[in-house]
Coordinates of C-alpha atoms and ligand atoms in Angstrom, one line a residue:
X27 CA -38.9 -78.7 -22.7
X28 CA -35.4 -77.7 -24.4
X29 CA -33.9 -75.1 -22.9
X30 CA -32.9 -72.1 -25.4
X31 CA -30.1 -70.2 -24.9
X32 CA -30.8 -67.5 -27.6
X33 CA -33.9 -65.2 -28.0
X34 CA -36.5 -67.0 -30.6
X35 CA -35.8 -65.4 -34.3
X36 CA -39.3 -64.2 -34.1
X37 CA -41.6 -63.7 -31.1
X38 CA -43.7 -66.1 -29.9
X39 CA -47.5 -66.2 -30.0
X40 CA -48.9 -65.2 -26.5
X41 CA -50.8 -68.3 -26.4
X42 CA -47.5 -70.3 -26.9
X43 CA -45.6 -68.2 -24.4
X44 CA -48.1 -69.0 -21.7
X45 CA -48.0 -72.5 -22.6
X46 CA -44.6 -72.8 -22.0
X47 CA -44.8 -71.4 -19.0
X48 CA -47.5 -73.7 -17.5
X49 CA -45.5 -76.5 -18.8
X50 CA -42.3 -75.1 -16.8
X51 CA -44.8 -74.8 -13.2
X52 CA -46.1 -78.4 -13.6
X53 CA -43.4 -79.6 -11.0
X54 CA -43.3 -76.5 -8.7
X55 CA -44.6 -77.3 -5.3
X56 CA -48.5 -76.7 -5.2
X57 CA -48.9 -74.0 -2.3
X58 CA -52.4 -73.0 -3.0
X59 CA -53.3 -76.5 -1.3
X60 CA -51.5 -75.9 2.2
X61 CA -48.7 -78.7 1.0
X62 CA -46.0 -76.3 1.7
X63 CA -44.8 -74.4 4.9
X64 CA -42.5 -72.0 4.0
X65 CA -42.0 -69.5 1.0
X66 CA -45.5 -68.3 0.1
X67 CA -48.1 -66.9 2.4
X68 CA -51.3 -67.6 0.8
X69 CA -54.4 -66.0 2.7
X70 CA -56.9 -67.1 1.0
X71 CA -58.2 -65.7 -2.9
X72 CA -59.9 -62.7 -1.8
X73 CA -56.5 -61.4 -0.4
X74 CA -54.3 -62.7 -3.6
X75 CA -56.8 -60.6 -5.9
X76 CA -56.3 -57.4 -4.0
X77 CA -53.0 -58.1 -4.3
X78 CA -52.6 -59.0 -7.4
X79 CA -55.5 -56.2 -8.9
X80 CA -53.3 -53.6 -7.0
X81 CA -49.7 -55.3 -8.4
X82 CA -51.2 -55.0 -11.6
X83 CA -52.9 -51.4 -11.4
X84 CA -49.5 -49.8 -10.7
X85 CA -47.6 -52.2 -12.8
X86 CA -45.5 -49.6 -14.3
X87 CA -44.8 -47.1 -11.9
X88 CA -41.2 -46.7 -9.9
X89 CA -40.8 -45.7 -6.8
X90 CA -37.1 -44.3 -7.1
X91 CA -38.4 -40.9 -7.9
X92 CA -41.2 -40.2 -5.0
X93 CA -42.1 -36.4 -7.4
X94 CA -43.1 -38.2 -10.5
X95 CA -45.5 -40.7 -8.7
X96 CA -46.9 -38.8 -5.4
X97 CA -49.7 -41.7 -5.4
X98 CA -46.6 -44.5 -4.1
X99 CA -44.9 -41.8 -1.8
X100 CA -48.4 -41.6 0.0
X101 CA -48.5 -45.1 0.3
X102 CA -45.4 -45.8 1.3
X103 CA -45.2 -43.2 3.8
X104 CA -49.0 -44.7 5.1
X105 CA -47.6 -48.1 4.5
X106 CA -45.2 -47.2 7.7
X107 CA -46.8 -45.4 9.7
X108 CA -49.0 -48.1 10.1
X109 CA -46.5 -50.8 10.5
X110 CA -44.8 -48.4 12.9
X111 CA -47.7 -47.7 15.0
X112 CA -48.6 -51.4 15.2
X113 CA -44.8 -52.0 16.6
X114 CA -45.0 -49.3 19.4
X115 CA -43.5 -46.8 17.4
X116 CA -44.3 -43.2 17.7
X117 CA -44.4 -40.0 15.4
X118 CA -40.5 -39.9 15.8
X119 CA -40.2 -43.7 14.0
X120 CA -39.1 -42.5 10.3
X121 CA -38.7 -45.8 8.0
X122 CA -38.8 -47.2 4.1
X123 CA -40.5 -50.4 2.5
X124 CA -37.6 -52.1 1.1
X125 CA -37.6 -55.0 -1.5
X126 CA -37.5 -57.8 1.7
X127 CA -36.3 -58.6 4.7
X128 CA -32.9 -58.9 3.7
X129 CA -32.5 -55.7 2.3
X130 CA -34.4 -54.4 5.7
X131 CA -31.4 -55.8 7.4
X132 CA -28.7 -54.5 4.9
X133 CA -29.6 -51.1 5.3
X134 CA -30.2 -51.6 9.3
X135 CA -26.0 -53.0 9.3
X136 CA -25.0 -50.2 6.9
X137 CA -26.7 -47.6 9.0
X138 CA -25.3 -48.6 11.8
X139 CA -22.0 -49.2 9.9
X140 CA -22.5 -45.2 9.3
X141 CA -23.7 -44.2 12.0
X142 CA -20.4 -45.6 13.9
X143 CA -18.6 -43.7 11.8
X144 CA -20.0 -40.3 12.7
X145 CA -20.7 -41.3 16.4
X146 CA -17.7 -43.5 16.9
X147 CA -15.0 -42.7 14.6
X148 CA -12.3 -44.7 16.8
X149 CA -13.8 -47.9 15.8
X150 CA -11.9 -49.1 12.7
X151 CA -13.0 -52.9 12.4
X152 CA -17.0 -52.4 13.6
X153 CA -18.6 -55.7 15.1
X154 CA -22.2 -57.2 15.4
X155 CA -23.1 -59.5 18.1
X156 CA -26.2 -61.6 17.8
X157 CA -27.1 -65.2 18.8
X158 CA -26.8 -67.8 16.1
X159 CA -29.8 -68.6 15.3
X160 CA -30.0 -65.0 13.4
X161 CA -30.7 -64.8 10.0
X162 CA -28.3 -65.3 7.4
X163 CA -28.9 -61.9 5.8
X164 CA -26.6 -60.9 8.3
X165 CA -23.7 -62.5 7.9
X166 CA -25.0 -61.3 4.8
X167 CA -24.9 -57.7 5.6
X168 CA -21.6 -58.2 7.8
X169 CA -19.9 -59.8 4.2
X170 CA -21.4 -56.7 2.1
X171 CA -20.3 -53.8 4.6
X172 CA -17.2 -55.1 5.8
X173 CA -18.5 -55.8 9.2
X174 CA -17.7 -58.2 11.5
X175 CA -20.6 -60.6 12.5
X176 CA -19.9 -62.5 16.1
X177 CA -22.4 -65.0 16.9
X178 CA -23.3 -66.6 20.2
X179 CA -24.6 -70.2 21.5
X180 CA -28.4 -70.1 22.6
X181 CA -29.7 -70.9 25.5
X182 CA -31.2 -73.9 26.7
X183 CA -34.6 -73.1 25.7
X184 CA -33.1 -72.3 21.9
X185 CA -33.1 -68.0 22.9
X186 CA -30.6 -66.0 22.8
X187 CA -28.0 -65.8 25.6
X188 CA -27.8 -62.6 27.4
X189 CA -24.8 -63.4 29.2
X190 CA -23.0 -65.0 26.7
X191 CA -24.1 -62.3 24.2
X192 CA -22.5 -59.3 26.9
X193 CA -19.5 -61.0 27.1
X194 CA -19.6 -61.0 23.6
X195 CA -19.2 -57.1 23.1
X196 CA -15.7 -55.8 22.6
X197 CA -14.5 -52.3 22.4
X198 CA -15.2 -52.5 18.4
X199 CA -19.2 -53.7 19.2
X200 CA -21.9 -51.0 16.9
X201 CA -25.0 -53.0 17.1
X202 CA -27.1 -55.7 19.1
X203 CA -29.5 -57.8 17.4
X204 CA -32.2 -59.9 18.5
X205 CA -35.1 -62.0 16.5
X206 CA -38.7 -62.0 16.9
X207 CA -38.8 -64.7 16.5
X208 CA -35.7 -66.4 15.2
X209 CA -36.8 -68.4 12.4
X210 CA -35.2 -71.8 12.8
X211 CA -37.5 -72.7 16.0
X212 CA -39.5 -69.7 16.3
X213 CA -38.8 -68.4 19.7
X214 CA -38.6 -64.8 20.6
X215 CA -35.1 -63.3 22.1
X216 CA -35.1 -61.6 25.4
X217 CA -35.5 -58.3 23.8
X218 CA -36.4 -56.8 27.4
X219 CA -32.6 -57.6 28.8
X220 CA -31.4 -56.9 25.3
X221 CA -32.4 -53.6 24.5
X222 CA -30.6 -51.8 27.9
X223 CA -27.9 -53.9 27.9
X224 CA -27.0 -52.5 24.3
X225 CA -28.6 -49.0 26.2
X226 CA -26.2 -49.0 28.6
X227 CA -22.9 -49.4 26.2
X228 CA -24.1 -46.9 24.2
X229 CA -25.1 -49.6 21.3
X230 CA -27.3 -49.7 18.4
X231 CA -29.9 -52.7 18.9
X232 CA -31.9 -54.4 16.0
X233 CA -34.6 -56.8 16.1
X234 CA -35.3 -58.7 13.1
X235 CA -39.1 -59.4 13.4
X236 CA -39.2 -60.0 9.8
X237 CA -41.4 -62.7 10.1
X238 CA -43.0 -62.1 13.2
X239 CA -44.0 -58.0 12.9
X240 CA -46.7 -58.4 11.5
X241 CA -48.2 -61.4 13.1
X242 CA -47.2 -61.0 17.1
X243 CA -49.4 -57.5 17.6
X244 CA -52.6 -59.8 16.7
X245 CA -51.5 -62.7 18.7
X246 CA -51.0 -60.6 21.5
X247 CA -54.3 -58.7 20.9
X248 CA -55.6 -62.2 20.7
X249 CA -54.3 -63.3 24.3
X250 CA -52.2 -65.7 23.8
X251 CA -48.4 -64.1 26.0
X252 CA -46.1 -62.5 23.8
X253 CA -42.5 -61.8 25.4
X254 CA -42.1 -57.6 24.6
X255 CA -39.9 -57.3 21.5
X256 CA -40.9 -53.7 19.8
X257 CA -40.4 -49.8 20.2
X258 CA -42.1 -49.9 23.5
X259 CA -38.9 -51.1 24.9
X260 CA -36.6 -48.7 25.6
X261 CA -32.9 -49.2 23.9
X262 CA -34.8 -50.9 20.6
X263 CA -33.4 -48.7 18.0
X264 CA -34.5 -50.4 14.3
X265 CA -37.0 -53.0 13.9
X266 CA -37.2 -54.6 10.4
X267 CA -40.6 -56.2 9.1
X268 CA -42.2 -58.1 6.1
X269 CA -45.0 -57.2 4.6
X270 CA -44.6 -60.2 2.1
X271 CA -44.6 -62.6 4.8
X272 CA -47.9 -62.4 7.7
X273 CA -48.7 -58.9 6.1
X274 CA -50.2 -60.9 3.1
X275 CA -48.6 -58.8 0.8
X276 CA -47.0 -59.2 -2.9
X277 CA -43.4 -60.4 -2.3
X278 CA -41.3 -57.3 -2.6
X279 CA -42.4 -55.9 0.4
X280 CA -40.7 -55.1 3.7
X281 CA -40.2 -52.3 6.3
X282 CA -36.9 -50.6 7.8
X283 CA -37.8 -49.0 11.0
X284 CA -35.6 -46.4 13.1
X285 CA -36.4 -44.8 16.2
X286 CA -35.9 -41.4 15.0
X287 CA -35.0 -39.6 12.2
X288 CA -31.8 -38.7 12.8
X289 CA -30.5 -42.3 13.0
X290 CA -32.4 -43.1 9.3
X291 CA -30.2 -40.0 8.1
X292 CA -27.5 -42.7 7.9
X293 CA -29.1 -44.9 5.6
X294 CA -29.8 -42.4 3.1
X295 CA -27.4 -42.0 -0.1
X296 CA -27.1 -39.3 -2.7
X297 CA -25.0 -38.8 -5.5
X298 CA -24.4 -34.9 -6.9
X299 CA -21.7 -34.9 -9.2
X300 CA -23.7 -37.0 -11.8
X301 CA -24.0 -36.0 -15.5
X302 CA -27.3 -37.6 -15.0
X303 CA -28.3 -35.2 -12.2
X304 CA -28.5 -34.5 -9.0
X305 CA -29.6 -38.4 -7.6
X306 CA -30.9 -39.6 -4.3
X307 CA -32.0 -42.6 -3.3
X308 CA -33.3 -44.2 0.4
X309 CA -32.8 -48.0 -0.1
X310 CA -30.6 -50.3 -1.5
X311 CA -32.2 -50.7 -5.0
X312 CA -32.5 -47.8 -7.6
X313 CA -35.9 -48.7 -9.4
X314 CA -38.3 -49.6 -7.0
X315 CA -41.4 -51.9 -8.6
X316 CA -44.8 -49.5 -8.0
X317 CA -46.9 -52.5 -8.0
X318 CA -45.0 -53.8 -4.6
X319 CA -45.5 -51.3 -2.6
X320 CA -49.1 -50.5 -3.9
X321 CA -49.7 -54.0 -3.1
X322 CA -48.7 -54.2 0.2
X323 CA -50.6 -50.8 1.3
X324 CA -54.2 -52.3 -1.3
X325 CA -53.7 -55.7 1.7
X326 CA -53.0 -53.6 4.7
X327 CA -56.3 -51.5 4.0
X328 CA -58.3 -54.6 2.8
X329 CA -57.7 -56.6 5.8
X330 CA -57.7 -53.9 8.9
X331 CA -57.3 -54.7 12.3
X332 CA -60.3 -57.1 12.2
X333 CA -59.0 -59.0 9.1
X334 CA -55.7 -59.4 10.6
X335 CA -57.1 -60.6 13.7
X336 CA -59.0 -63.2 12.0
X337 CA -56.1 -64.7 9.9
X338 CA -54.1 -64.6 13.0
X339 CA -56.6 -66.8 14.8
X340 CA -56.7 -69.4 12.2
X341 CA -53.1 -69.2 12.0
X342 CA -52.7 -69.7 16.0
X343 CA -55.1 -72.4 16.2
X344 CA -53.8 -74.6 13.3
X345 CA -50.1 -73.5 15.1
X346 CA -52.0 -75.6 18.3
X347 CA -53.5 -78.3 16.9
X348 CA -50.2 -79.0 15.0
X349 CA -48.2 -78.9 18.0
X350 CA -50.4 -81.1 20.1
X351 CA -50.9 -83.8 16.6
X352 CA -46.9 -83.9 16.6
X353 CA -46.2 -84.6 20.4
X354 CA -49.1 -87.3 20.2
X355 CA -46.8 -88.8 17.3
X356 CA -44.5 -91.5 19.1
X357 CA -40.4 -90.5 18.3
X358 CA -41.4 -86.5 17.4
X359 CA -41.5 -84.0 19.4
X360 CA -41.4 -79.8 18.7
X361 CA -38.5 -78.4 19.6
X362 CA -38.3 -76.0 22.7
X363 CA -42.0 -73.7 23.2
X364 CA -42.6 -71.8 19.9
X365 CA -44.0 -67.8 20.5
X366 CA -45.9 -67.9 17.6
X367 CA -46.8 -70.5 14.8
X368 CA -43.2 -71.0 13.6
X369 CA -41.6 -74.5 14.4
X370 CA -39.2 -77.1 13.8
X371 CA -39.7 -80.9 14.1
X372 CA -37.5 -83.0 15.8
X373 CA -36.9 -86.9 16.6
X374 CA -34.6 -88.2 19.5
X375 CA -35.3 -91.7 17.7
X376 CA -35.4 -91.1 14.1
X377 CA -33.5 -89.6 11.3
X378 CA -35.2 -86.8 10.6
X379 CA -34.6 -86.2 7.1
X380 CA -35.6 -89.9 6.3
X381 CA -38.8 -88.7 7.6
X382 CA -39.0 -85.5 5.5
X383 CA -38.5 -87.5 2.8
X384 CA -41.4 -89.7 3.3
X385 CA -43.4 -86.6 3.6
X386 CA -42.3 -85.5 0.2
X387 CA -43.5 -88.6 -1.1
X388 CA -46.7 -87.7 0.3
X389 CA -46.4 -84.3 -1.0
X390 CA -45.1 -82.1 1.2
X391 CA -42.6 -79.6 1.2
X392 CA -41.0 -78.9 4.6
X393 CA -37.2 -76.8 5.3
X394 CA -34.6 -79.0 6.0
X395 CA -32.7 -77.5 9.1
X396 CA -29.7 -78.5 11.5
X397 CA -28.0 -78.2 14.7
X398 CA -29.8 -80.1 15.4
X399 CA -31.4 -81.8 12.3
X400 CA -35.3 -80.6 12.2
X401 CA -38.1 -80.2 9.8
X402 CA -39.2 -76.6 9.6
X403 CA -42.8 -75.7 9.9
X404 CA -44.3 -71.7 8.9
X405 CA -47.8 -72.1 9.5
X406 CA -49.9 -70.0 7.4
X407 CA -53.9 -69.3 7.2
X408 CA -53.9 -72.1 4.4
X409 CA -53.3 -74.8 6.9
X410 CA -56.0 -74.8 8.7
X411 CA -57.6 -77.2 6.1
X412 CA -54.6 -79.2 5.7
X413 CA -53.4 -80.3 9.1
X414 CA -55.3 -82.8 10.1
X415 CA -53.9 -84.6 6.7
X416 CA -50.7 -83.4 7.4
X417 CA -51.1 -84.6 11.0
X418 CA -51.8 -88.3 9.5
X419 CA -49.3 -88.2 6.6
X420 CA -46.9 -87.3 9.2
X421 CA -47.8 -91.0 11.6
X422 CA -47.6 -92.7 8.3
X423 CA -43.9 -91.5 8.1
X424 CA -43.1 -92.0 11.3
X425 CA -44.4 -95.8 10.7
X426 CA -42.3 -95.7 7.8
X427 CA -39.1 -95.0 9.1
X428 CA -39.4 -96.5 12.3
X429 CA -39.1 -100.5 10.1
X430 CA -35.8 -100.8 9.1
X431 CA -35.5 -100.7 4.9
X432 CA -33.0 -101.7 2.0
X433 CA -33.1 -98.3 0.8
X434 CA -32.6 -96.3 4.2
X435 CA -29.4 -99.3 4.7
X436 CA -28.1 -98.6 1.6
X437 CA -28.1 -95.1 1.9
X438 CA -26.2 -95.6 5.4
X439 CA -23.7 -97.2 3.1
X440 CA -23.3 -94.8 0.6
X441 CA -22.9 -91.8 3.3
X442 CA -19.5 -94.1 5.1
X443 CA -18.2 -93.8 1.5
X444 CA -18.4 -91.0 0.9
X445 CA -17.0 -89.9 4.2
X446 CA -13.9 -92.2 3.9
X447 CA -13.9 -90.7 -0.4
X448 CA -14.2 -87.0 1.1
X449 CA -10.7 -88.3 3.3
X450 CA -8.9 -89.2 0.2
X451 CA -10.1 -87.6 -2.7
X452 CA -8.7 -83.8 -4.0
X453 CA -11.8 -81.4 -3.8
X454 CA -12.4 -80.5 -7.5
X455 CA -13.2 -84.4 -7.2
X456 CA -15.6 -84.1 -4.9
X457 CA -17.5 -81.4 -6.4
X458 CA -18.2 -83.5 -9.5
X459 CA -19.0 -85.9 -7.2
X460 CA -21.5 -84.3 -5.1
X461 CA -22.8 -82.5 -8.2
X462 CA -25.0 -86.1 -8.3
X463 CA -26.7 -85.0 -5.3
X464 CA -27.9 -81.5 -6.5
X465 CA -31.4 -80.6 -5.9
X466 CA -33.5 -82.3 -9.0
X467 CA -30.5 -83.2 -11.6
X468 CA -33.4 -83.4 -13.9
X469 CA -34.9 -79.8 -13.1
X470 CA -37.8 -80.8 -11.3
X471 CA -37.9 -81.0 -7.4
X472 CA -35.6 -83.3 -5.3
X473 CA -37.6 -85.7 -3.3
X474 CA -35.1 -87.2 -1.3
X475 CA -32.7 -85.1 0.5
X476 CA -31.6 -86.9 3.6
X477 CA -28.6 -88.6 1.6
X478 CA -27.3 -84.7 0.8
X479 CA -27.5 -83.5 4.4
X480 CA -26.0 -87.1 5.6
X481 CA -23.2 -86.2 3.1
X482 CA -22.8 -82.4 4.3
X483 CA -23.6 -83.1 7.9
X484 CA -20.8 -86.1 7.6
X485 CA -18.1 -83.2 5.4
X486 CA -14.5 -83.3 8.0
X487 CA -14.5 -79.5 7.5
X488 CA -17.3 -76.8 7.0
X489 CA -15.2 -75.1 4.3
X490 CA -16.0 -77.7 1.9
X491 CA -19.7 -77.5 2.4
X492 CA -19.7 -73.8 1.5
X493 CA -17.9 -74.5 -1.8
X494 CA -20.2 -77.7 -2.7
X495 CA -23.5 -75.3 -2.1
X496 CA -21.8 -72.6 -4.1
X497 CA -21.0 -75.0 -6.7
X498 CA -24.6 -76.0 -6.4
X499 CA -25.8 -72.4 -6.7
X500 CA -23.6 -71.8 -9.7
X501 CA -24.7 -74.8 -11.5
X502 CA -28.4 -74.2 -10.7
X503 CA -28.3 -70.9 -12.6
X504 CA -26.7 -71.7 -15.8
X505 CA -28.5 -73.0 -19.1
X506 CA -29.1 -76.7 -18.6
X507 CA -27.0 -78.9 -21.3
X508 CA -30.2 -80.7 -22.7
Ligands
LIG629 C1 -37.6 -64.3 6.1 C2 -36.7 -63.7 7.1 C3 -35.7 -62.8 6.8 C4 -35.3 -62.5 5.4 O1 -36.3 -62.0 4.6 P1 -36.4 -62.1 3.0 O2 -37.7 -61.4 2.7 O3 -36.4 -63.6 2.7 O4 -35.2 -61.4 2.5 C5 -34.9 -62.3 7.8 N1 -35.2 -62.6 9.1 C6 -36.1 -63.5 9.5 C7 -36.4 -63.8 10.9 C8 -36.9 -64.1 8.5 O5 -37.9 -64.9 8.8

C-alpha cells in the first residue's frame, strides 16, 4: 500500500475505502483465535455484538454535556453504582467512567494533588509512594501533575513491601497506592496493611485494580482465596477499574472511584469566564464518545452476575491448566503465585525472549517484560480453546532453544557489538543505529524481538533507552517514506 500524505482530490468509493482497510489489518495480530494475550478481551461473539450494537446505537452522542443526553448520564451514573457495589463500595462511593485506566489514575493523582492542596497546604513538592511494579500511568500522572512518584523494591514473593513502602513516606507523602493485581506478574498488594498504614498518616490510598476490578469479585464468588483489596477495607480511598478490560466492554471504558463525595469534589473542573459559557467538566477529556459508555453499561446488563461468573470460570480454569502445562515444561517455570489469571513466564535456563520469539513464529503474540526478563500472559475467556495448543507450541520452543543455533550465536555476537559501539559511538549515532531494530521496519509486526531487548537490556545507562523508545515512538507515527 502507498502511504498518502494528502486527502484524495476526490472521495473514495466506500467499497474502496473498506478495501483498503482490510488490506492495512492483514498483518495485525489475529485475536479473535486466542493467539494473543494481552490488548483485546474477546468474550466470545454474543458479547462483541452487544457491544458493538450498543457502540453503534449511540454513535453520535457526547457525554460532555450530561442535560442534552439524559439517556448516557443514566447509564453512567448505573454504570457505577454497579461497579461500586461490586467493589464494596456503599451509597457514599461517588465516581465517573473515564476513557481508560490511565485516565482513571490521572484524575485519582490530580485529586489527590488537589486535595493536598486544600487539606495540606504546607506540602509544596507532593509525593506518591508505590511499589514498582505499578503501572506506568503513574509515573505518568506524577510527569503530568508535577508530582513526585517514589517507587519501592517488591518483596520476595514479587508484592509490594510494606516496610520498605513506610519508610518510604516523607513529610511531603499525599497518596498510597497499591495494585490489584500489579500487572507484570499478577499478584495482589497487601492492601489490608496498606490501607491503615496510609490511615494512620493521614494519607490518601489508591488501588489500581484496573485489570483485576472486575474479575476478582467473581473469582472470589467462585472460591478460589482472594487477598481483600476493595472499599471493604477501611483507609481505601479511590479504587480505579476497567470496564474495557474483564468488564467485556468497548475500549473506552473505565471507572474512577472515591470513597465519598467530598474527596471526588477535587477532581471536578469548571471554567466560568468563558465566552463560550459557563463550562464544567468531570474527567480529563471534553467530548466524551456516547457509544463507550453505552457500551460498557449494554455488556454489564447482558452478562449479570451469572454471565460474569461464567466467563470468570473459563477464565480461572484455562489460568490453571496454563500454569500447571508451563511448570510441566522442563527450563519454565511461572513466576511467584499469580491471584488471578495474569502471569509472566520465566526461564532460569533459557533466554526468554529467544523463546518468545519462537512463539511468534508459531503465531503468538506474548508482552515482552523485564527485571527479570519474562513473557507476559492475560488470560482471557478466548483461551480456553487455545491452550492446550499454546501449551504444545510452547514445549516445541523450549526444544528449540534449548539446541544451540547459528542464528541465536550470531545474535550473541551482534548484541557484544553493539555494546562495545554504544561505548564509543556519540548518541545521535546510535539512534540511527538502533532505528534498524524498530518494531516491523516494513510496517508489519516484528517477529523477533530478543535482539532489541538484548540491545536495551545490554544500554551502560537507562537514559539512552528512554531516548531510543522515544525515537522509536516518534518514528512510528510519522508518514512512512515509501
Ligand atoms: C491496563 C492497566 C492500566 C492502564 O489502563 P489503560 O486502559 O491501558 O489506560 C493501569 N493499571 C493496570 C494494573 C492495568 O492492568
Amino acid at each position: 500500500m502507498d502511504n498518502p500524505k494528502t486527502l484524495p482530490p476526490q472521495g473514495m468509493t466506500k467499497d474502496a475505502v473498506f478495501a483498503r482497510m482490510q488490506a492495512a489489518r492483514d498483518r495485525d495480530v489475529q485475536w479473535r483465535e486466542g493467539r494473543v494475550f494481552s490488548l483485546v478481551f474477546p468474550a466470545g461473539v454474543d458479547v462483541e455484538e452487544v457491544a458493538s450494537t450498543a457502540y453503534t446505537l449511540f454513535f453520535g452522542e457526547n457525554g460532555l454535556n450530561p442535560t442534552a443526553f439524559p439517556s448516557l448520564r443514566t447509564f453512567e451514573t448505573e454504570v457505577v453504582a454497579m461497579t461500586a457495589t461490586l467493589l464494596g463500595g456503599d451509597t457514599q462511593v461517588a465516581g465517573n467512567m473515564t476513557s481508560g485506566g490511565t485516565e482513571s489514575i490521572l484524575l485519582a493523582v490530580k485529586t489527590a494533588r488537589d486535595w493536598a492542596r486544600v487539606e495540606r497546604p504546607h506540602i509544596t513538592q507532593p509525593e506518591i509512594v508505590a511499589c514498582q511494579s505499578v503501572h506506568p500511568a503513574f509515573a505518568k500522572a506524577a510527569h503530568y501533575f508535577g508530582v513526585r512518584l517514589v517507587t519501592t523494591p517488591p518483596r520476595a514473593d514479587l508484592r509490594a513491601d510494606v516496610d520498605r513502602m513506610a519508610a518510604a513516606i516523607s513529610a511531603n507523602t499525599i497518596l498510597l497506592v497499591g495494585s490489584a493485581p500489579a500487572y507484570p506478574h499478577g499478584v495482589v498488594d497487601p492492601i489490608r496493611e496498606l490501607a491503615p498504614l496510609a490511615a494512620e498518616r493521614g494519607l490518601l490510598m489508591h488501588v489500581d485494580a484496573c485489570v483485576g476490578g472486575m474479575l476478582l469479585p467473581f473469582v472470589r464468588r467462585l472460591g478460589y482465596p482472594v487477598p481483600d483489596f476493595d472499599f471493604s477495607v477501611p483507609g481505601v480511598t479511590s479504587i480505579s477499574v476497567d470496564l474495557h478490560k474483564y468488564g467485556y466492554a468497548a475500549k473506552g471504558a473505565s471507572v474512577i472511584l472515591y470513597r465519598d463525595a467530598s474527596l471526588r469534589r477535587h477532581q471536578l473542573f469548571v471554567a466560568t469566564g468563558w465566552a463560550g459559557g459557563i463550562y464544567p467538566s468531570p474527567s480529563m477529556t471534553g467530548t466524551r464518545p456516547g457509544g463507550a459508555i453505552a457500551a460498557a453499561w449494554a455488556v454489564m446488563n447482558y452478562l449479570g452476575e451469572t454471565g460474569y461468573l461464567t466467563l470468570t470460570d473459563q477464565v480461572m480454569r484455562t489460568a490453571k491448566t496454563l500454569q500447571a502445562g508451563i511448570e510441566g515444561i522442563e527450563g519454565v517455570h511461572v513466576l511467584g503465585h499469580p491471584d488471578m489469571s495474569v502471569m509472566a513466564i520465566a526461564s532460569d535456563r533459557y533466554d526468554i525472549y529467544d523463546i518468545g520469539d519462537e512463539l511468534t513464529l508459531r503465531g503468538w503474540h506474548l508482552d515482552r517484560q523485564q527485571y527479570p526478563p519474562t513473557l507476559h500472559l492475560t488470560v482471557m475467556p478466548a483461551h480456553a480453546a487455545s491452550a492446550a495448543a499454546f501449551l504444545d507450541d510452547l514445549a516445541s520452543a523450549v526444544a528449540v532453544v534449548r539446541r544451540p543455533s547459528l542464528a541465536r550465536w550470531r545474535k550473541n555476537l551482534l548484541l557484544t557489538l553493539v555494546r562495545w559501539l554504544t561505548r564509543i559511538l556519540p548518541s545521535t549515532a546510535m539512534s540511527r543505529l538502533t532505528n534498524r531494530f524498530a518494531p516491523g521496519g516494513g510496517g508489519g509486526l516484528p517477529t523477533r524481538t530478543a535482539a532489541i531487548y538484548g540491545l536495551i537490556g545490554s544500554l551502560p545507562n537507562r537514559g539512552d533507552v528512554d531516548s531510543l523508545v522515544l525515537d522509536l515512538l516518534d518514528s512510528m507515527t510519522r508518514p512512512q517514506s515509501s
